Structure formats: structure tokens, C-alpha cells
XYZ file of C-alpha atoms in Angstrom:
231
model
C 0.000 0.000 0.000
C 3.019 2.269 -0.245
C 1.717 3.597 -3.568
C -1.458 4.805 -1.823
C 0.463 6.954 0.645
C 2.713 8.347 -2.076
C -0.170 9.058 -4.433
C -2.220 10.769 -1.746
C 0.797 12.922 -0.973
C 0.987 13.966 -4.606
C -2.717 14.740 -4.737
C -2.381 17.056 -1.762
C 0.126 18.975 -3.882
C -2.405 19.560 -6.652
C -2.460 23.332 -6.230
C -0.097 23.075 -9.147
C 3.383 22.887 -10.495
C 5.772 24.528 -8.059
C 2.673 25.722 -6.156
C 1.631 28.067 -8.962
C -0.525 26.162 -11.438
C -4.068 24.957 -10.867
C -5.327 21.850 -12.619
C -9.014 21.769 -13.524
C -10.838 18.681 -14.752
C -14.486 17.507 -14.549
C -15.366 15.217 -11.629
C -17.043 12.622 -13.842
C -17.674 11.450 -17.378
C -19.453 8.483 -18.916
C -19.423 6.532 -22.161
C -21.264 3.539 -23.587
C -19.305 0.370 -24.383
C -17.751 0.717 -27.830
C -18.096 4.485 -27.781
C -15.547 7.294 -27.744
C -15.013 9.695 -24.861
C -12.689 12.648 -24.374
C -11.687 13.867 -20.911
C -10.310 17.401 -20.781
C -8.012 19.152 -18.342
C -6.776 22.732 -18.149
C -3.927 24.447 -16.327
C -2.661 27.981 -15.909
C 0.810 27.015 -17.167
C 1.354 26.601 -20.910
C 4.977 25.465 -20.746
C 4.307 22.003 -19.331
C 3.421 18.788 -21.118
C 0.162 17.365 -19.776
C 0.124 13.640 -19.079
C -2.501 11.222 -17.785
C -2.620 8.482 -15.153
C -5.291 5.847 -14.598
C -6.344 4.461 -11.225
C -8.800 1.580 -11.016
C -10.654 0.748 -7.813
C -8.337 -0.895 -5.285
C -5.255 -0.564 -7.479
C -2.343 1.811 -7.751
C -2.131 4.538 -10.385
C -0.386 3.850 -13.673
C 0.822 6.093 -16.452
C -1.405 6.165 -19.554
C -0.019 8.606 -22.124
C 1.120 12.192 -22.569
C 1.102 14.678 -25.407
C 4.093 14.019 -27.647
C 5.025 10.756 -25.900
C 5.972 7.950 -28.276
C 5.131 5.242 -25.740
C 2.126 4.521 -23.569
C 2.145 3.058 -20.094
C 2.612 -0.662 -19.572
C -0.535 -2.536 -20.566
C -2.169 0.569 -22.075
C -3.506 0.072 -25.607
C -3.366 2.557 -28.450
C -7.061 3.257 -27.886
C -5.815 5.855 -25.373
C -4.390 9.042 -26.874
C -3.322 12.227 -25.104
C -3.256 15.551 -26.936
C -2.669 19.130 -25.883
C -3.481 22.589 -27.200
C -1.930 25.381 -25.180
C -3.091 25.062 -21.576
C -5.738 22.416 -22.332
C -4.990 18.715 -22.433
C -7.283 15.899 -23.541
C -7.349 12.135 -23.172
C -9.406 10.379 -25.848
C -10.471 6.763 -25.388
C -11.903 4.945 -28.408
C -13.850 1.657 -28.515
C -14.467 1.987 -24.771
C -14.495 -1.189 -22.705
C -15.931 -1.855 -19.260
C -12.343 -2.408 -18.074
C -11.598 1.255 -18.884
C -13.748 2.359 -15.944
C -11.400 4.195 -13.558
C -10.373 7.596 -12.253
C -8.192 9.500 -14.719
C -5.798 12.140 -13.405
C -4.192 14.789 -15.576
C -0.914 16.292 -14.475
C 2.684 17.077 -15.292
C 6.194 16.368 -14.088
C 7.293 19.207 -11.806
C 10.725 20.709 -11.208
C 10.534 19.128 -7.740
C 10.872 15.731 -9.432
C 7.331 14.439 -8.966
C 4.026 14.254 -10.793
C 1.513 16.959 -9.877
C -2.129 16.047 -10.464
C -5.613 17.460 -10.828
C -8.542 16.179 -8.782
C -9.329 13.287 -11.126
C -12.235 12.401 -13.434
C -14.297 9.290 -12.678
C -15.065 7.538 -15.966
C -18.077 5.236 -15.993
C -18.538 2.819 -18.897
C -22.205 1.938 -19.165
C -25.176 2.087 -21.459
C -27.243 3.543 -18.623
C -28.253 7.191 -19.178
C -27.352 9.802 -16.528
C -29.746 10.043 -13.585
C -29.831 13.192 -11.447
C -29.521 12.907 -7.652
C -32.296 13.406 -5.166
C -30.946 15.944 -2.650
C -32.230 16.174 0.928
C -30.974 18.289 3.828
C -31.610 17.293 7.437
C -31.457 19.539 10.488
C -29.450 18.594 13.602
C -31.279 16.906 16.440
C -32.334 18.835 19.516
C -30.533 16.201 21.592
C -27.230 16.968 19.850
C -27.665 20.729 20.199
C -28.576 20.601 23.894
C -26.426 17.670 24.974
C -23.288 18.008 22.855
C -23.379 21.769 22.274
C -22.953 21.313 18.537
C -25.150 21.104 15.455
C -24.559 18.733 12.531
C -26.489 19.240 9.310
C -26.639 16.386 6.804
C -27.032 16.487 3.027
C -28.048 13.179 1.436
C -27.651 12.425 -2.276
C -29.373 9.320 -3.601
C -30.389 7.561 -6.799
C -27.823 9.136 -9.112
C -25.605 7.937 -11.940
C -22.730 8.294 -12.884
C -20.978 8.521 -9.486
C -18.983 11.750 -9.934
C -20.243 14.908 -8.217
C -19.085 18.035 -6.417
C -20.732 19.426 -3.301
C -20.576 22.773 -1.519
C -22.078 24.039 1.713
C -23.110 27.688 1.858
C -24.059 29.669 4.954
C -26.063 32.810 4.206
C -24.866 32.633 0.603
C -21.148 32.226 1.359
C -19.333 28.930 0.822
C -17.832 27.347 3.928
C -15.349 24.482 4.164
C -14.879 24.487 7.935
C -16.501 21.513 9.636
C -17.404 19.828 6.328
C -17.026 16.097 5.677
C -18.203 14.544 2.403
C -18.230 10.847 1.535
C -17.442 9.315 -1.818
C -20.268 7.869 -3.897
C -21.289 4.350 -2.878
C -23.009 2.010 -5.309
C -26.528 0.912 -4.406
C -27.997 -1.345 -7.059
C -27.379 0.337 -10.406
C -27.207 3.837 -8.890
C -25.175 5.690 -6.261
C -25.592 7.503 -2.974
C -23.405 9.859 -0.962
C -23.655 12.187 2.020
C -22.052 15.322 3.401
C -22.043 16.783 6.905
C -21.597 20.323 8.180
C -20.857 20.668 11.897
C -21.268 23.989 13.718
C -21.224 25.008 17.367
C -24.688 25.328 18.886
C -24.237 29.090 19.287
C -23.481 29.492 15.567
C -26.324 27.328 14.285
C -29.494 29.410 14.606
C -30.611 32.399 12.527
C -28.721 31.300 9.415
C -29.692 29.830 6.049
C -27.815 26.700 4.981
C -27.619 25.501 1.392
C -26.285 22.199 0.097
C -25.249 22.745 -3.539
C -24.576 19.682 -5.681
C -23.201 19.625 -9.221
C -23.737 16.402 -11.146
C -23.350 15.719 -14.850
C -23.128 19.452 -15.576
C -26.301 20.345 -13.667
C -26.553 22.065 -10.278
C -29.067 21.169 -7.568
C -29.624 23.037 -4.300
C -31.509 22.368 -1.096
C -31.877 24.957 1.667
C -32.545 24.782 5.396
C -32.997 27.576 7.926
C -31.425 27.532 11.367
C -34.840 26.900 12.882
C -34.873 23.516 11.130
C -37.664 24.157 8.638
C -36.992 23.298 4.963
């Protein structure tokens, strides 16, 4: 599991090359078996060659291809092709197979002697059309507020496909990251579910409006809750 520790360390350094460049890529993409899909990635730095890595569930990451590279990673077929135009890189996969389902990370080799990655794009290979999530927000319990002197709001996403999504909590219209914990999507039947939690002190809970904002398959969904607990 040494690769997991090393890879997580690299992902924490994804603010960019030498701490200056930001990598942006979509959280998810999907394709039907036999189809063609292109995953894009952009960066603020134009002087770096953008490459791609693949990570399947439970396995370590492996190099796929990079713009201008004559060779692909070990075991990677020529169905995978990386290209680049200025600050935008693309990975095109033709004749998609179920085995291609994985997270694909764009990145580049930094002057620090390591790969620097974006947040990753979850590719789902399926003939199933996208299904939007049902979003629900739940207020903290009175027992928690009175007994533990804290308030935990929950945002539940259910019944969606493909699994990739992004989620933000907003308090009175301003995004907050403090006290936020979000799970990864978990498969339930042929769809997915996930949850996110926002914990506040009891004194900071009331008289505020909380919004759970979810982006899935290019669409944004919001659900609001007031500090009094009414939806």
C-alpha cells in the first residue's frame, strides 16, 4: 500500500506545479461500451506537457499517455491518446471497454521531481443514461444541540448515476469548508448515494440559512434549510 500513501501525498500537492498552477478537470464522465469519450483538463501554465494516469478501484495509479510521448504506459492500448493545445490537455479513449472504468488524473512532471495532479475524473462505462440525484438536507437533532453543544447538518444524495459529483455548503450565501465532511459515492444497485455533513457550534447554528449545492453531470441542484430547522 506504499503507492497509496505516495499518491495521496501527490494529490495534496495539486495546487499546481511549483505551487503556482491549478489543474481543472471535470469530476465525472461516462461513455457507452464501444463508444468514444474525451476527458479534458486545463492548467494555468502553458509550458508544461500534460500527461494522464489511470487508477482503477483498489489498485495503484499507472501512467497512460502524454502529449508528444511515443510510448504509452505498460498494458495501455493505443485506444488511449493524449493531446494538448496550449493550456488544455485531452485524453481520448476509443472503442471503450468496461475495463476502462477508472479515475483519470491529468498532471505534469514538476521541477521538484514528482508528478503533480488534478482532482481526477471518474469515468463510468455503461449504457445507462445519466440520472440526477435526489438531494435532501436534514437539520441537527435537539438532543445533539442541547447535549453536545454542537449542530450537525446532513445532506443526502441518492439515486444518481454516474458517481462523480461536487458538493458545496453555503451559509447565508457564502461557501464554507470548515466543519465539512463529504463521503465518496457508494453504489446501491445500479445507482449511487453519498452524504455530506456540516458541523457547527450550537451558538453558531441558529438564525442562518444553509444551502447544500450539488453539481452532477453538468447540472446544479440546491436544497436549503434555515437555522430553525424548517426546509
